[in-house]
Tab-separated table of C-alpha atoms and ligand atoms in Angstrom:
chain	number	residue	atom	x	y	z
F	137	UNK	CA	38.202	-38.028	-53.281
F	138	UNK	CA	35.697	-35.596	-54.637
F	139	UNK	CA	36.132	-32.571	-52.371
F	140	UNK	CA	32.994	-31.082	-53.852
F	141	UNK	CA	30.935	-33.663	-51.975
F	142	UNK	CA	32.603	-33.215	-48.604
F	143	UNK	CA	31.869	-29.724	-47.289
F	144	UNK	CA	34.394	-29.787	-44.434
F	145	UNK	CA	37.216	-30.944	-46.713
F	146	UNK	CA	36.287	-28.321	-49.251
F	147	UNK	CA	36.437	-25.530	-46.691
F	148	UNK	CA	39.682	-26.833	-45.193
F	149	UNK	CA	41.276	-27.061	-48.637
F	150	UNK	CA	40.077	-23.578	-49.524
F	151	UNK	CA	41.495	-22.243	-46.264
F	152	UNK	CA	44.877	-23.901	-46.810
F	153	UNK	CA	45.079	-22.716	-50.423
F	154	UNK	CA	45.015	-19.108	-49.248
F	155	UNK	CA	47.677	-19.716	-46.636
F	156	UNK	CA	45.370	-19.820	-43.636
F	157	UNK	CA	46.068	-22.420	-40.944
F	158	UNK	CA	42.835	-24.371	-41.445
F	159	UNK	CA	39.432	-23.877	-39.965
F	160	UNK	CA	39.469	-21.349	-37.116
F	161	UNK	CA	37.714	-22.468	-33.988
F	162	UNK	CA	34.128	-21.255	-33.888
F	163	UNK	CA	34.486	-21.054	-30.118
F	164	UNK	CA	36.959	-18.176	-29.916
F	165	UNK	CA	35.719	-15.004	-28.275
F	166	UNK	CA	33.800	-12.728	-30.594
F	167	UNK	CA	34.865	-9.300	-31.765
F	168	UNK	CA	33.329	-6.193	-30.206
F	169	UNK	CA	29.682	-6.124	-31.412
F	170	UNK	CA	29.636	-2.330	-31.819
F	171	UNK	CA	32.788	-2.365	-33.949
F	172	UNK	CA	31.483	-5.265	-36.054
F	173	UNK	CA	28.129	-3.572	-36.646
F	174	UNK	CA	29.650	-0.212	-37.631
F	175	UNK	CA	32.321	-1.825	-39.818
F	176	UNK	CA	29.815	-4.027	-41.615
F	177	UNK	CA	27.526	-1.113	-42.442
F	178	UNK	CA	30.493	0.887	-43.737
F	179	UNK	CA	31.579	-2.083	-45.882
F	180	UNK	CA	28.319	-2.212	-47.866
F	181	UNK	CA	28.925	-1.085	-51.473
F	182	UNK	CA	32.473	-0.131	-50.511
F	183	UNK	CA	35.829	-1.561	-51.576
F	184	UNK	CA	37.707	-3.528	-48.908
F	185	UNK	CA	40.650	-1.112	-48.794
F	186	UNK	CA	38.353	1.890	-48.328
F	187	UNK	CA	36.311	0.073	-45.683
F	188	UNK	CA	39.413	-0.536	-43.601
F	189	UNK	CA	40.590	3.085	-43.625
F	190	UNK	CA	37.140	4.604	-43.124
F	191	UNK	CA	36.160	2.201	-40.330
F	192	UNK	CA	39.305	3.024	-38.367
F	193	UNK	CA	38.664	6.739	-38.834
F	194	UNK	CA	35.016	6.550	-37.758
F	195	UNK	CA	35.712	4.353	-34.750
F	196	UNK	CA	38.518	6.620	-33.603
F	197	UNK	CA	36.153	9.618	-33.479
F	198	UNK	CA	33.039	7.703	-32.443
F	199	UNK	CA	34.318	4.833	-30.340
F	200	UNK	CA	31.011	4.164	-28.572
F	201	UNK	CA	27.279	4.356	-29.155
F	202	UNK	CA	27.147	7.459	-26.943
F	203	UNK	CA	29.744	9.273	-29.059
F	204	UNK	CA	28.091	8.153	-32.283
F	205	UNK	CA	24.747	9.499	-31.116
F	206	UNK	CA	26.075	13.025	-30.493
F	207	UNK	CA	28.487	13.513	-33.376
F	208	UNK	CA	26.975	15.950	-35.934
F	209	UNK	CA	25.704	14.093	-38.990
F	210	UNK	CA	27.743	16.317	-41.346
F	211	UNK	CA	30.936	15.499	-39.440
F	212	UNK	CA	30.115	11.808	-39.541
F	213	UNK	CA	29.461	11.958	-43.291
F	214	UNK	CA	32.848	13.599	-43.733
F	215	UNK	CA	34.507	10.810	-41.753
F	216	UNK	CA	32.649	8.215	-43.851
F	217	UNK	CA	33.683	9.682	-47.194
F	218	UNK	CA	34.544	8.027	-49.650
F	219	UNK	CA	32.629	4.908	-48.503
F	220	UNK	CA	29.624	4.160	-50.696
F	221	UNK	CA	26.456	6.078	-49.759
F	222	UNK	CA	28.366	7.928	-47.032
F	223	UNK	CA	25.621	10.529	-46.485
F	224	UNK	CA	22.935	7.885	-46.078
F	225	UNK	CA	25.165	5.787	-43.829
F	226	UNK	CA	25.848	8.810	-41.586
F	227	UNK	CA	22.110	9.215	-41.004
F	228	UNK	CA	21.599	5.474	-40.510
F	229	UNK	CA	24.472	5.080	-38.049
F	230	UNK	CA	23.244	7.966	-35.928
F	231	UNK	CA	19.703	6.569	-35.898
F	232	UNK	CA	21.027	3.152	-34.938
F	233	UNK	CA	22.955	4.661	-32.027
F	234	UNK	CA	19.863	6.523	-30.827
F	235	UNK	CA	17.650	3.417	-31.060
F	236	UNK	CA	20.138	1.164	-29.300
F	237	UNK	CA	20.652	3.649	-26.488
F	238	UNK	CA	16.919	4.238	-26.096
F	239	UNK	CA	15.471	0.753	-26.601
F	240	UNK	CA	18.302	-1.695	-25.963
F	241	UNK	CA	20.074	-0.225	-22.957
F	242	UNK	CA	23.063	0.638	-25.110
F	243	UNK	CA	23.653	-2.980	-26.137
F	244	UNK	CA	23.880	-4.498	-29.606
F	245	UNK	CA	21.121	-7.146	-29.685
F	246	UNK	CA	22.208	-10.726	-30.345
F	247	UNK	CA	18.973	-11.344	-32.183
F	248	UNK	CA	18.422	-11.430	-35.931
F	249	UNK	CA	14.990	-9.805	-35.962
F	250	UNK	CA	16.091	-6.987	-33.671
F	251	UNK	CA	19.197	-6.348	-35.775
F	252	UNK	CA	17.214	-6.350	-39.016
F	253	UNK	CA	14.812	-3.772	-37.573
F	254	UNK	CA	17.656	-1.222	-37.379
F	255	UNK	CA	18.028	1.297	-40.243
F	256	UNK	CA	20.296	0.014	-43.011
F	257	UNK	CA	20.700	-3.444	-41.467
F	258	UNK	CA	19.654	-6.303	-43.750
F	259	UNK	CA	20.064	-10.052	-43.531
F	260	UNK	CA	23.703	-9.999	-44.588
F	261	UNK	CA	24.757	-7.479	-41.963
F	262	UNK	CA	22.697	-9.194	-39.261
F	263	UNK	CA	24.239	-12.576	-40.072
F	264	UNK	CA	27.742	-11.125	-39.979
F	265	UNK	CA	27.195	-9.464	-36.599
F	266	UNK	CA	25.643	-12.606	-35.127
F	267	UNK	CA	28.466	-14.828	-36.322
F	268	UNK	CA	31.491	-12.568	-35.823
F	269	UNK	CA	30.466	-10.710	-32.673
F	270	UNK	CA	28.318	-13.249	-30.860
F	271	UNK	CA	29.576	-16.524	-32.366
F	272	UNK	CA	25.999	-17.491	-33.191
F	273	UNK	CA	26.056	-19.743	-36.279
F	274	UNK	CA	24.928	-17.744	-39.309
F	275	UNK	CA	26.071	-17.497	-42.922
F	276	UNK	CA	26.778	-14.018	-44.220
F	277	UNK	CA	26.382	-14.126	-47.993
F	278	UNK	CA	28.233	-11.280	-49.654
F	279	UNK	CA	29.227	-11.006	-53.317
F	280	UNK	CA	32.211	-13.344	-52.849
F	281	UNK	CA	30.228	-16.076	-51.121
F	282	UNK	CA	27.385	-15.912	-53.662
F	283	UNK	CA	29.758	-15.907	-56.652
F	284	UNK	CA	32.106	-18.676	-55.528
F	285	UNK	CA	29.369	-21.056	-54.408
F	286	UNK	CA	27.667	-20.751	-57.779
F	287	UNK	CA	30.836	-20.927	-59.836
F	288	UNK	CA	31.845	-24.142	-58.133
F	289	UNK	CA	28.377	-25.557	-58.523
F	290	UNK	CA	27.896	-26.387	-54.839
F	291	UNK	CA	24.804	-24.176	-55.041
F	292	UNK	CA	22.672	-22.941	-57.921
F	293	UNK	CA	20.984	-19.743	-56.859
F	294	UNK	CA	19.909	-16.418	-58.304
F	295	UNK	CA	20.188	-14.207	-55.217
F	296	UNK	CA	22.173	-13.925	-51.977
F	297	UNK	CA	19.023	-14.819	-50.019
F	298	UNK	CA	18.699	-18.083	-51.928
F	299	UNK	CA	22.417	-18.689	-51.490
F	300	UNK	CA	22.154	-18.309	-47.738
F	301	UNK	CA	19.481	-21.013	-47.529
F	302	UNK	CA	21.292	-23.332	-49.958
F	303	UNK	CA	24.634	-22.960	-48.168
F	304	UNK	CA	22.979	-23.632	-44.823
F	305	UNK	CA	21.825	-26.946	-46.257
F	306	UNK	CA	25.162	-27.778	-47.845
F	307	UNK	CA	27.481	-26.918	-44.935
F	308	UNK	CA	26.944	-28.282	-41.413
F	309	UNK	CA	26.213	-25.640	-38.804
F	310	UNK	CA	29.644	-25.796	-37.156
F	311	UNK	CA	31.179	-24.476	-40.406
F	312	UNK	CA	28.894	-21.465	-40.836
F	313	UNK	CA	31.007	-19.044	-38.797
F	314	UNK	CA	34.388	-19.661	-40.485
F	315	UNK	CA	32.780	-19.940	-43.924
F	316	UNK	CA	32.399	-16.243	-44.637
F	317	UNK	CA	35.974	-15.328	-43.739
F	318	UNK	CA	37.417	-18.180	-45.825
F	319	UNK	CA	35.208	-17.545	-48.874
F	320	UNK	CA	35.965	-13.818	-48.803
F	321	UNK	CA	39.734	-14.325	-48.596
F	322	UNK	CA	39.564	-16.975	-51.334
F	323	UNK	CA	37.522	-14.573	-53.475
F	324	UNK	CA	40.051	-11.783	-52.948
F	325	UNK	CA	43.115	-13.876	-53.703
F	326	UNK	CA	42.152	-16.657	-56.134
F	327	UNK	CA	38.547	-16.768	-57.316
F	328	UNK	CA	38.552	-13.090	-58.247
F	329	UNK	CA	35.329	-11.480	-59.525
F	330	UNK	CA	36.986	-10.933	-62.929
F	331	UNK	CA	39.706	-13.176	-64.259
F	332	UNK	CA	39.745	-15.821	-61.507
F	333	UNK	CA	43.113	-17.566	-61.196
F	334	UNK	CA	41.776	-20.964	-62.262
F	335	UNK	CA	45.150	-22.214	-63.501
F	336	UNK	CA	46.538	-22.066	-59.964
F	337	UNK	CA	43.342	-23.087	-58.157
F	338	UNK	CA	43.212	-26.439	-56.390
F	339	UNK	CA	39.580	-26.891	-57.451
F	340	UNK	CA	40.133	-26.540	-61.193
F	341	UNK	CA	39.794	-30.335	-61.640
F	342	UNK	CA	36.089	-30.292	-60.922
F	343	UNK	CA	34.963	-26.666	-60.729
F	344	UNK	CA	32.447	-26.215	-63.543
F	345	UNK	CA	33.420	-22.568	-64.094
F	346	UNK	CA	37.042	-23.554	-64.825
F	347	UNK	CA	35.832	-25.497	-67.874
R	578	SF4	S1	38.610	-23.100	-60.637
R	578	SF4	FE1	38.429	-20.922	-61.068
R	578	SF4	S2	36.253	-20.436	-60.887
R	578	SF4	FE2	36.595	-22.423	-59.926
R	578	SF4	S3	36.891	-21.940	-57.748
R	578	SF4	FE3	38.925	-22.026	-58.699
R	578	SF4	S4	39.361	-19.912	-59.301
R	578	SF4	FE4	37.155	-20.046	-58.884
């Protein structure tokens, strides 16, 4: 069987190869939208290990929109350091808190256009919040997703925006939510940005990059 031509099998195989139990149910309750939004903004241009530490620190001090809105921007920048663009993110996060409290009744909107209108929130962040917090099918294309899809040859795209559209065509909608998590883990453990572990990869038989 050519797993390349069966999207569900490909995702299941990828999930199993990284020791995950298979496709997670897209129907499980979503994570807290505020936490997902803050964590995703912190993660931009920031290494995974740093994102984890910084997100915990920020959410401990500013555990709600109300607290985020009143924390001094210098203090927030200090909490965000050494995440990428920590000064800019401090300003953006405070503006987001103010806007959401003023215009959205203190709620994170489950709407792509509304999310993308917030400072520092682009398509990738909006898609991640929709899928992980609200379980609304969306594909979040980060560097791992873009790289792996193109290496394998299941898409041929020049930008994450193109990748998002191409992956939405390739994978059926019910796979969009688990896709990001599985691709990211696979990209961290096997299909590394540099020196991918092709010799131990289950896709080496047909992956065009392995050749
Ligand atoms: S064969 Fe290599 S390049 Fe292809 S998916 Fe596996 S690790 Fe990535």
